[in-house]
XYZ file of C-alpha atoms in Angstrom:
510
model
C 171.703 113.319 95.135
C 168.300 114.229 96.877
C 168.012 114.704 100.705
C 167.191 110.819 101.618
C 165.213 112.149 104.774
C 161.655 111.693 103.788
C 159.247 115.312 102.944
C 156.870 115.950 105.755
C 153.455 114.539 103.922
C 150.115 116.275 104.146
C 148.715 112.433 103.472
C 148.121 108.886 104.553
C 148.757 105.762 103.019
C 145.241 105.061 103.389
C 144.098 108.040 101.360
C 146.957 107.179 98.604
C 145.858 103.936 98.016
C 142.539 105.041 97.838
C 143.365 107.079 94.849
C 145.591 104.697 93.451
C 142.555 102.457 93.443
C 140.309 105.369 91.628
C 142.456 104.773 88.464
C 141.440 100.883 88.361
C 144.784 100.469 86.605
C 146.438 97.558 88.650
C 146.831 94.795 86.640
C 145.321 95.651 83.536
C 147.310 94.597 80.070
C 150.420 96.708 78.843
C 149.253 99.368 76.428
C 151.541 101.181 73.894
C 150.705 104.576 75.063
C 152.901 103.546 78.405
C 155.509 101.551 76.598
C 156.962 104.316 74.257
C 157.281 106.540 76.979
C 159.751 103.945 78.760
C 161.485 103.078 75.556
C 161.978 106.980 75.276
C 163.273 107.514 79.076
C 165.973 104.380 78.013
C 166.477 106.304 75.277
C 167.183 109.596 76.866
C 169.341 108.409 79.726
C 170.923 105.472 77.832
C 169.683 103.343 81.074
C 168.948 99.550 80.535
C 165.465 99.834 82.366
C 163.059 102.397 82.842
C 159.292 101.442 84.667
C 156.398 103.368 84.710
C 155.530 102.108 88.155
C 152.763 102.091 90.875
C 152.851 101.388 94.518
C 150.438 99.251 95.841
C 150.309 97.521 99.068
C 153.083 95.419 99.720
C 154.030 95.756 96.271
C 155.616 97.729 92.873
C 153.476 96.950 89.853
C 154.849 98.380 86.295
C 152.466 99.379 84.089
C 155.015 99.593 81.647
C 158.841 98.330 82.009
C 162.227 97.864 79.609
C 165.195 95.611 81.297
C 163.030 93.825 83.709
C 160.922 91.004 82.344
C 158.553 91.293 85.117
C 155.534 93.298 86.003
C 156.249 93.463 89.444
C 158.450 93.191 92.558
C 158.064 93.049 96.423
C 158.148 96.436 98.126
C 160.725 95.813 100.701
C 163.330 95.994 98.343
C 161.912 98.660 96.220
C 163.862 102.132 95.333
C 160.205 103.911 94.964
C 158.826 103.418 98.177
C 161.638 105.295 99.212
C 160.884 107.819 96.153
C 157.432 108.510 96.755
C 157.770 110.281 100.332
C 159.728 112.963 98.616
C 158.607 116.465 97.051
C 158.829 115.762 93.394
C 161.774 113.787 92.623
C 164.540 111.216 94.083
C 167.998 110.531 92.225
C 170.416 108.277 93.661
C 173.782 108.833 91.635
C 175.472 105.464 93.453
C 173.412 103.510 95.610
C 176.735 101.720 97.327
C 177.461 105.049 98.928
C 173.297 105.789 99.871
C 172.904 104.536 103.396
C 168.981 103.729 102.126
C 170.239 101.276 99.587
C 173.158 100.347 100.507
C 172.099 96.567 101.847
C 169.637 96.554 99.312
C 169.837 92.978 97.768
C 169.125 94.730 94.438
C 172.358 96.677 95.336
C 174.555 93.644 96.807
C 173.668 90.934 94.742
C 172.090 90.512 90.561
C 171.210 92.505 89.023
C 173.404 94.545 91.168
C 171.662 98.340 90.527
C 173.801 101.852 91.193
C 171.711 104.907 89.622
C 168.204 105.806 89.961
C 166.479 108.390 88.772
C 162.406 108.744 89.460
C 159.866 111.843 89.165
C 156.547 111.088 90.747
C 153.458 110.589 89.697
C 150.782 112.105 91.603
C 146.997 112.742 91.405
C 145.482 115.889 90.985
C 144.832 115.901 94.403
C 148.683 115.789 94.984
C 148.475 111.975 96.433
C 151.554 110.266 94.674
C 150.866 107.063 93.083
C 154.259 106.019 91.673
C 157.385 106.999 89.677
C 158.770 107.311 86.424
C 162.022 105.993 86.605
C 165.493 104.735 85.277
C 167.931 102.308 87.182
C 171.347 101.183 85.745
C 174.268 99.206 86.752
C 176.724 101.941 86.572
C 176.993 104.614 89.050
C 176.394 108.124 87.788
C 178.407 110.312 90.320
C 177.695 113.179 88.408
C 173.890 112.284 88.411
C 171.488 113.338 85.137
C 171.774 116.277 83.079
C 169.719 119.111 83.277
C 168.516 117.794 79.940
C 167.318 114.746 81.079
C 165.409 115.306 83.912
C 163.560 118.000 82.411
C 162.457 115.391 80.064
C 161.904 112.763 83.237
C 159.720 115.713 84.632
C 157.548 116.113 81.614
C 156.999 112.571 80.289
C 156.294 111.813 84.055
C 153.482 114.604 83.396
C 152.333 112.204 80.051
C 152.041 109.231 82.470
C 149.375 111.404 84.443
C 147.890 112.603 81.321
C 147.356 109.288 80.253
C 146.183 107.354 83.434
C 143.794 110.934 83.750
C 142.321 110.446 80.320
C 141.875 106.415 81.443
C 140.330 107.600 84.408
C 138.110 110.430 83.092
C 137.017 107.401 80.384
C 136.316 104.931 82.937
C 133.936 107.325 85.170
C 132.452 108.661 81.723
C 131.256 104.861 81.247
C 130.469 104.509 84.231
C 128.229 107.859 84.312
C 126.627 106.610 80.886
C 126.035 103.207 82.380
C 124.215 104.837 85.576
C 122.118 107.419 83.310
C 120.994 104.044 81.510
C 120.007 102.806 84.334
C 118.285 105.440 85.888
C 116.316 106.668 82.535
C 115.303 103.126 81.578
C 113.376 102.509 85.191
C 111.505 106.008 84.911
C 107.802 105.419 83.657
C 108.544 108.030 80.939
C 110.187 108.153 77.380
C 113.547 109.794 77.929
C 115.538 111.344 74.707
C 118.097 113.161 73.889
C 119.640 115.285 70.859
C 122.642 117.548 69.978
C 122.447 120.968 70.060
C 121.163 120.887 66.132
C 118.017 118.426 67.731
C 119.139 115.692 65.869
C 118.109 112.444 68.212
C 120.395 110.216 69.170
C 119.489 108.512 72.461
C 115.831 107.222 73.344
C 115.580 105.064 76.637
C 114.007 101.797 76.829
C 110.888 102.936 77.911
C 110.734 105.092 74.572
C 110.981 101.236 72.176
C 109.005 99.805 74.304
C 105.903 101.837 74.001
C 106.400 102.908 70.511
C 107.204 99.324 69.148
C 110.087 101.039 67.256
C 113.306 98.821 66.682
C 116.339 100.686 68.076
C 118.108 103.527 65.962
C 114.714 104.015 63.686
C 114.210 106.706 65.119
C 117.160 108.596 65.011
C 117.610 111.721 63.763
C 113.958 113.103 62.797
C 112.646 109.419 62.293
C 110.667 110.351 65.679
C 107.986 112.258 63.330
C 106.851 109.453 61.877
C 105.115 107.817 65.265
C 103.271 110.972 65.821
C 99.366 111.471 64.287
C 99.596 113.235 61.553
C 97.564 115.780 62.315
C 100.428 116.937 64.917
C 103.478 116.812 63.090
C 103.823 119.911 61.746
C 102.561 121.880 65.156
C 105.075 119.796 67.205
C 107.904 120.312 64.324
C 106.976 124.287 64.586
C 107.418 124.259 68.467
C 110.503 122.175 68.076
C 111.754 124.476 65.578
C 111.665 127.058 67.835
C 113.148 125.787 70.716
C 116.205 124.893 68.923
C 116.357 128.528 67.486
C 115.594 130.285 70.753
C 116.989 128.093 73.478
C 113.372 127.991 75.144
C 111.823 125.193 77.077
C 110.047 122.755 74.410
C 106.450 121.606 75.954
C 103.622 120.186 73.491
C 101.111 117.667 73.715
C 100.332 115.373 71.206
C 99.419 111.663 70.043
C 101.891 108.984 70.000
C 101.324 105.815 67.711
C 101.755 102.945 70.359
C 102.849 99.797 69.506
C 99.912 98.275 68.356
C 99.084 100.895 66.495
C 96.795 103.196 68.421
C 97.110 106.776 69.331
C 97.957 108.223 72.587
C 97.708 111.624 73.973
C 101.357 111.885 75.393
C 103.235 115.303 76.978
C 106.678 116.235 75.710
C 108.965 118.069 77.404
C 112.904 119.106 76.923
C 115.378 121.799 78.162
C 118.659 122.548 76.732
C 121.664 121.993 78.516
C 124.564 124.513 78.286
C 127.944 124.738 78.637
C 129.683 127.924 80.768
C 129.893 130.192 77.291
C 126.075 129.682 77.837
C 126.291 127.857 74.124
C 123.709 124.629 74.047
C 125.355 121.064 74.443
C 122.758 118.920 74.749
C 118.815 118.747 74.594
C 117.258 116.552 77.191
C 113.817 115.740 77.354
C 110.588 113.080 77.943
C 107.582 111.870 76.869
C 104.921 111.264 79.678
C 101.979 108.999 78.740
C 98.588 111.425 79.627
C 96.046 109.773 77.599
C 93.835 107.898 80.472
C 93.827 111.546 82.388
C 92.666 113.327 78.837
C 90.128 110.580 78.746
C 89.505 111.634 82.601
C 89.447 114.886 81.980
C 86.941 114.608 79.272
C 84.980 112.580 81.167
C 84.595 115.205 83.769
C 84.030 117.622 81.353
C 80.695 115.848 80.040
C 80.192 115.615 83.297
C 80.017 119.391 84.381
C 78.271 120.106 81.188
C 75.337 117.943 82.169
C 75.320 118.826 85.896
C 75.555 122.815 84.532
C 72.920 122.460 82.396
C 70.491 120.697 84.805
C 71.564 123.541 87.096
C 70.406 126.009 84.095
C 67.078 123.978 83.828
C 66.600 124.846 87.507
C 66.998 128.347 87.236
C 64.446 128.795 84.476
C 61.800 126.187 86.302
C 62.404 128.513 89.497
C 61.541 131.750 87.748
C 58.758 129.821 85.862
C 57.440 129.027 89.422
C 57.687 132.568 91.082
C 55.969 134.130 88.183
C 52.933 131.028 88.623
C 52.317 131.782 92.175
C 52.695 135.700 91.235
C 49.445 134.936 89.283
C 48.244 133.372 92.267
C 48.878 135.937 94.365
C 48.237 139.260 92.923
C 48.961 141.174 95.921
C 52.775 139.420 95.829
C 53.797 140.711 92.222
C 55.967 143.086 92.942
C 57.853 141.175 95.350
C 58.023 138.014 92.543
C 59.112 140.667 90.040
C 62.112 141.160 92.186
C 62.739 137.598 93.087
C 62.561 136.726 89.145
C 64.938 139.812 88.349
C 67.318 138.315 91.057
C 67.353 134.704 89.785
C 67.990 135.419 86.261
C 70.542 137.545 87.007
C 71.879 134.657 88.733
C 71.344 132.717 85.524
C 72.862 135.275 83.309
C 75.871 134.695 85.553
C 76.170 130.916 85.695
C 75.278 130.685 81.553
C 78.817 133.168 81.426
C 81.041 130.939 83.508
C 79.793 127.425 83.468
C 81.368 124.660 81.271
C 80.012 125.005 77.878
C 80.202 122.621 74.415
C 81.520 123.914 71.600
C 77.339 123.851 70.633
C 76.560 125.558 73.484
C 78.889 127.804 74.245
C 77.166 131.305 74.321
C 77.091 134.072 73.081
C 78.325 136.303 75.847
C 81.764 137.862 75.179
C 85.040 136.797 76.754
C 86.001 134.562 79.994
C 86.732 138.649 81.521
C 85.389 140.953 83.647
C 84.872 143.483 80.898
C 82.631 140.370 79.101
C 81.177 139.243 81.562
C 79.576 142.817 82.583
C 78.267 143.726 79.210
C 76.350 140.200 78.874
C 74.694 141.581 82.377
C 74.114 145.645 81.307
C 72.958 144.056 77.406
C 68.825 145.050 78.941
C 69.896 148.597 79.437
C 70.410 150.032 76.092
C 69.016 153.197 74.671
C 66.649 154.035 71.737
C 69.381 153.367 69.719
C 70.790 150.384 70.985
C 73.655 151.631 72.678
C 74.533 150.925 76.240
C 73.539 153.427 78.842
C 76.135 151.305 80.896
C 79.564 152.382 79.721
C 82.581 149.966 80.726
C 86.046 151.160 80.414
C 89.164 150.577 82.269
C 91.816 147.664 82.612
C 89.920 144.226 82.271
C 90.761 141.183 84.380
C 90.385 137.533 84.294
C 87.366 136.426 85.484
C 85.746 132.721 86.469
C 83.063 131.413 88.253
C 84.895 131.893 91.930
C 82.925 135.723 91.915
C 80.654 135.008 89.058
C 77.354 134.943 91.502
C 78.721 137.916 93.928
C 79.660 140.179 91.092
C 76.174 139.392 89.406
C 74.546 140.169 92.411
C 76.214 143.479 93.241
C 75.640 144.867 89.383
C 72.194 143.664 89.233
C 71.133 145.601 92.111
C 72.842 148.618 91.304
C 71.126 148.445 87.596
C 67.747 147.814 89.177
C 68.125 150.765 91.642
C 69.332 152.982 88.720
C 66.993 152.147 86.453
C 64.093 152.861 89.623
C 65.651 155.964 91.350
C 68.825 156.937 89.377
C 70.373 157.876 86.041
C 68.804 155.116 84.316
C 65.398 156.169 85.798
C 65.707 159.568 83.143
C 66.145 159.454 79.655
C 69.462 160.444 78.416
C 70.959 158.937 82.046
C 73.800 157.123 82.014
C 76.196 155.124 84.046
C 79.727 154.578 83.854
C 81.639 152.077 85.271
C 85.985 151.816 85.730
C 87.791 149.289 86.325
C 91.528 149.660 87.024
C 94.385 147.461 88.312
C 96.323 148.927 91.031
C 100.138 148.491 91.539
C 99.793 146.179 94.670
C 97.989 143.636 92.655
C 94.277 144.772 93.883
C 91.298 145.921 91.650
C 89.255 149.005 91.811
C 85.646 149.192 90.464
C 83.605 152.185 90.483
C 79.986 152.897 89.224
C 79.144 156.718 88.601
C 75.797 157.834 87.710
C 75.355 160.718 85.727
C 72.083 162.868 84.209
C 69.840 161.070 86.986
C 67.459 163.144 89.207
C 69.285 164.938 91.839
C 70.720 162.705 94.824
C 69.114 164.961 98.077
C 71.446 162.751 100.190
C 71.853 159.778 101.761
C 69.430 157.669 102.816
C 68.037 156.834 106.297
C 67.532 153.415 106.225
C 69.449 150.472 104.195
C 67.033 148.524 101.928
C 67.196 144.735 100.721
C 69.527 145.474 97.714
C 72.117 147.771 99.523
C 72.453 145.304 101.965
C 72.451 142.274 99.160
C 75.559 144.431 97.645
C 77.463 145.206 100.418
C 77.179 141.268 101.764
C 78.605 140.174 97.833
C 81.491 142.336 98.076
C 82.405 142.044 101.726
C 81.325 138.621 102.841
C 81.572 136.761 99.524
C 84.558 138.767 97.773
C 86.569 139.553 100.691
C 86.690 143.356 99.440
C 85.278 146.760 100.706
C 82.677 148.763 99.653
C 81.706 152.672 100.117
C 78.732 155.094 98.573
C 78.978 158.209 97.985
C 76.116 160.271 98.291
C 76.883 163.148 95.425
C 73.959 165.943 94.319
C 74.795 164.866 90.455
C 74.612 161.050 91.438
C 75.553 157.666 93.056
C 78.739 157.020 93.460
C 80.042 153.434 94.797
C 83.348 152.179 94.909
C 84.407 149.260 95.380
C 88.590 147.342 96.683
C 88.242 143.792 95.785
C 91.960 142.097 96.380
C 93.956 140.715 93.696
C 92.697 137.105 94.067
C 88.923 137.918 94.208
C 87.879 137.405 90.762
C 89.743 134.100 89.329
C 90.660 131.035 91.133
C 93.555 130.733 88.838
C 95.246 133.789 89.855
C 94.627 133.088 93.168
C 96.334 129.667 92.866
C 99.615 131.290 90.997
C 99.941 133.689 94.056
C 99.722 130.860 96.614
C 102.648 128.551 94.792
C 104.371 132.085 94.020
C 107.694 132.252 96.619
C-alpha cells in the first residue's frame, strides 16, 4: 500500500491545469488507440474497470474507460485526486481499511470499490495530468504483482506517448495554419520544396499573380511561367543550389496573369537539420519590375545628362583655343587650360554611364584601365608606352575619376617638359600595390630623364594642382622625392578612395 500522506509538489494546480489544457483533450470522442490500452490493463489485472483518466477542475474525465459506462465523475469522491499528489504511483490493496477512502460513498455504498491501482500520467514537464488505473470490488491484500505494475508503469508511458503525439499534431497544425497566414499577407511569392527542389507549397500571393490554378505548379511546373529566354539560366542556378547547399538568388521574368512579363527577384535558402543534411528549401519571389523600369529610366537619364556634360567639355576647349587666336600673347596659357580640360574629359568619357553604342573604347572599369586610356598620347616611335603600369589593380569609379586625372595629367605634362619624357628613350614607371591594412600605394618613377639638380624653390600651378587632388579631394598623402636619376612621387590614398562601392561595403561591414 503506498504512503497515503501526499509527496511534497514542486507545482500548483494552476500550472497543472494549464498543461492539462495544452493537450486540448477534454472532451474529445473515444479513440481506439486509448481503448485497447484499458481493455489490456483489465486484461492484465483481471479488474472489471480500468480508466485512462484526467483531472480537471472539479472533475475526473476518462478518455478511455471499461466497467463504468460513463465518461466522467465528480472529484470529491474520486480515488485520483488522491493519486496524483504522489511520486509515481498509488495502490490501495483494500480501501475499507485506507483511512482516505474509507467513507468514500464509492467504498460504502454501489458499486462498492476495494482495490486501486493507478500510475500517473505526467507531462514532460513533470506536471501530472491523470492516472492509469484499475479498481475492483475485491480487496487485494496482497496488492499487484511485480508483473503487473511493470506493465501499469509502461502502458501508463503509451498514454503519454499518445496524448504527446496528439499534442505535437495539434501544435504542428497549428504552426502550418500560422505560416499560412503569415506567408499569404507578405507582398511576395513564398515557396517551398524538399530537399530534392521538388515544389510543393506556393502561397497565395504566388496564384494570385501568376494566374496559375493551385497544384499546377508543383514539382518543376514553375518553369513554365518563366520567359523563355530564362529558363535554362534560372534551372542552371537552381541546379546548383540544390547540389551545393548555396543561397539561390536570380532575377528573371515572370508571366503574370494576363499574360505579360515581369522582371521578378528570387530568392531561397536551405534549411537544415542538426546532421547539417538539407530539410527544406524556402524561398520568394519579389515583384521588381516598376524599379527595373526605374532604374532604366534613370539610366537614359544619366546617359543624356553625361553626354551633354561631354558636349560641354569639347565646346569649352573649342572656346579656349578661339580666344587663344584672339589673343596671341595668351597661347601658352590656353594650351595648358585645353590640356587640363581634356584630361578632364578623358576622365569623365572612362567613368560616365555609357550605351552599349557608346560605350568606349577605354579598357576596364580599373585603375590599371583607366590610367592607360590617360598615358595612350605618350607612346614611343614604336607605339609602345613610355608610361609603364604594373602592380595590383583596383576598382575604380567616378568618386576619384577627376582627382586621379588631374594628378597623372600633371605629372605627364611636367615629364614630358622637364623629365624623362622630355629625352628620348625616357621612361616612366608607375606601381600600384595593395597594402595589408586595406590602403593603396601609387608611385611614379622617372627614369633616363635629364639629371634632377634638386628640389625646387618654389611650388608651381601643377604641383600644387596635384598635391590639392590627392590630399583635399582623395583624402590621401603625397611626398616627392627629389633623386639625381629622377622624380620620384609617392602617393597613400586609403582603402575607400577610389570606388564608392568599396567604400559603401566597409561602412555596412561590422
Amino acid at each position: 500500500m503506498s504512503d497515503p500522506s501526499p509527496a511534497p509538489s514542486s507545482w500548483t494546480e494552476a500550472e497543472r491545469l494549464a498543461a492539462l489544457r495544452d493537450y486540448e483533450i477534454l472532451d474529445t470522442e473515444p479513440e481506439r488507440a486509448f481503448d485497447d490500452i484499458v481493455d489490456l490493463v483489465a486484461t492484465l489485472f483481471d479488474a472489471p474497470i480500468a480508466v485512462v483518466n484526467l483531472i480537471d477542475e472539479g472533475r475526473q474525465w476518462f478518455k478511455a474507460e471499461k466497467g463504468l459506462g460513463v465518461r466522467e465523475t465528480p472529484l470529491d469522491t474520486s480515488f485520483c485526486a488522491h493519486a496524483i499528489l504522489q511520486v509515481d504511483r498509488m495502490v490501495v490493496p483494500d480501501a475499507t481499511q485506507d483511512p482516505r477512502f474509507v467513507c468514500n460513498p464509492l467504498v460504502t455504498e454501489a458499486p462498492g470499490l476495494r482495490f486501486y491501482a493507478g500510475q500517473l500520467l505526467k507531462s514532460a514537464e513533470g506536471l501530472p495530468l491523470g492516472t492509469l488505473c484499475v479498481l475492483d470490488t475485491e480487496a487485494r491484500p496482497e496488492g499487484p504483482t511485480e508483473v503487473q505494475m511493470k506493465a501499469l508503469e509502461v502502458l501508463a508511458a503509451q498514454v503519454m506517448t499518445q496524448l504527446n503525439l496528439r499534442r505535437a499534431l495539434k501544435q504542428q497544425q497549428r504552426s502550418e495554419a500560422e505560416f499560412r497566414a503569415i506567408t499569404d499577407s507578405l507582398p511576395q511569392m513564398v515557396w517551398a520544396t524538399g530537399p530534392d527542389g521538388f515544389h510543393d507549397y506556393y502561397n497565395a500571393r504566388w496564384y494570385e499573380f501568376t494566374g496559375m490554378s493551385p497544384g499546377t505548379t508543383d514539382g518543376d511546373g514553375w518553369n513554365e511561367v518563366f520567359h523563355p529566354d530564362d529558363r535554362k539560366r534560372a534551372w542552371g542556378l537552381w541546379r546548383h543550389s540544390l547540389e551545393t547547399g548555396d543561397p539561390y538568388e536570380i532575377e528573371y521574368r515572370l508571366k503574370r496573369h494576363d499574360g505579360i512579363y515581369c522582371w521578378t527577384l528570387g530568392r531561397a535558402t536551405a534549411v537544415r537539420d542538426e546532421a547539417g543534411r538539407i530539410v527544406r528549401w524556402f524561398g520568394t519571389c519579389t515583384d521588381i519590375d516598376d524599379l527595373k523600369k526605374m532604374d532604366q529610366a534613370k539610366e537614359l537619364l544619366s546617359q543624356e545628362l553625361s553626354h551633354r556634360i561631354k558636349n560641354i567639355f569639347a565646346v569649352v576647349s573649342a572656346l579656349v583655343a578661339l580666344s587663344a587666336r584672339q589673343y596671341p600673347e595668351a597661347k601658352p596659357f590656353a594650351q595648358a587650360l585645353r590640356t587640363r580640360v581634356n584630361a578632364l574629359a578623358r576622365a569623365h568619357e572612362f567613368v560616365r554611364p555609357h550605351s552599349d553604342v557608346s560605350q568606349p573604347l577605354m579598357g576596364d572599369m580599373t585603375l590599371h584601365g583607366f590610367l592607360a586610356a590617360l598615358f595612350m598620347p605618350y607612346t614611343d616611335e614604336a607605339g609602345q608606352p613610355r608610361v609603364r603600369i604594373s602592380g595590383d589593380d583596383a576598382a575604380f569609379d567616378d568618386q576619384a575619376a577627376t582627382s586621379v586625372a588631374l594628378l597623372f595629367h600633371e605629372l605627364a605634362t611636367n615629364a614630358s617638359k622637364y623629365g624623362a619624357l622630355s629625352l628620348h628613350g625616357g621612361y616612366v614607371e608607375v606601381t600600384t600595390e595593395q597594402s595589408d591594412g586595406g590602403g593603396y600605394h601609387l608611385a611614379w618613377r622617372e627614369r633616363g630623364g635629364p639629371e634632377v639638380k634638386g628640389e625646387p624653390q618654389t611650388a608651381g600651378f601643377g604641383s600644387s594642382l596635384a598635391t590639392l587632388s590627392v590630399e583635399g579631394q582623395l583624402a590621401g598623402k603625397l611626398s616627392r622625392n627629389w633623386n639625381p636619376d629622377g622624380l620620384e612621387v609617392l602617393i597613400e590614398l586609403p582603402g575607400t578612395a577610389l570606388s564608392r562601392r568599396k567604400a559603401a561595403r566597409t561602412l555596412t561591414t561590422p
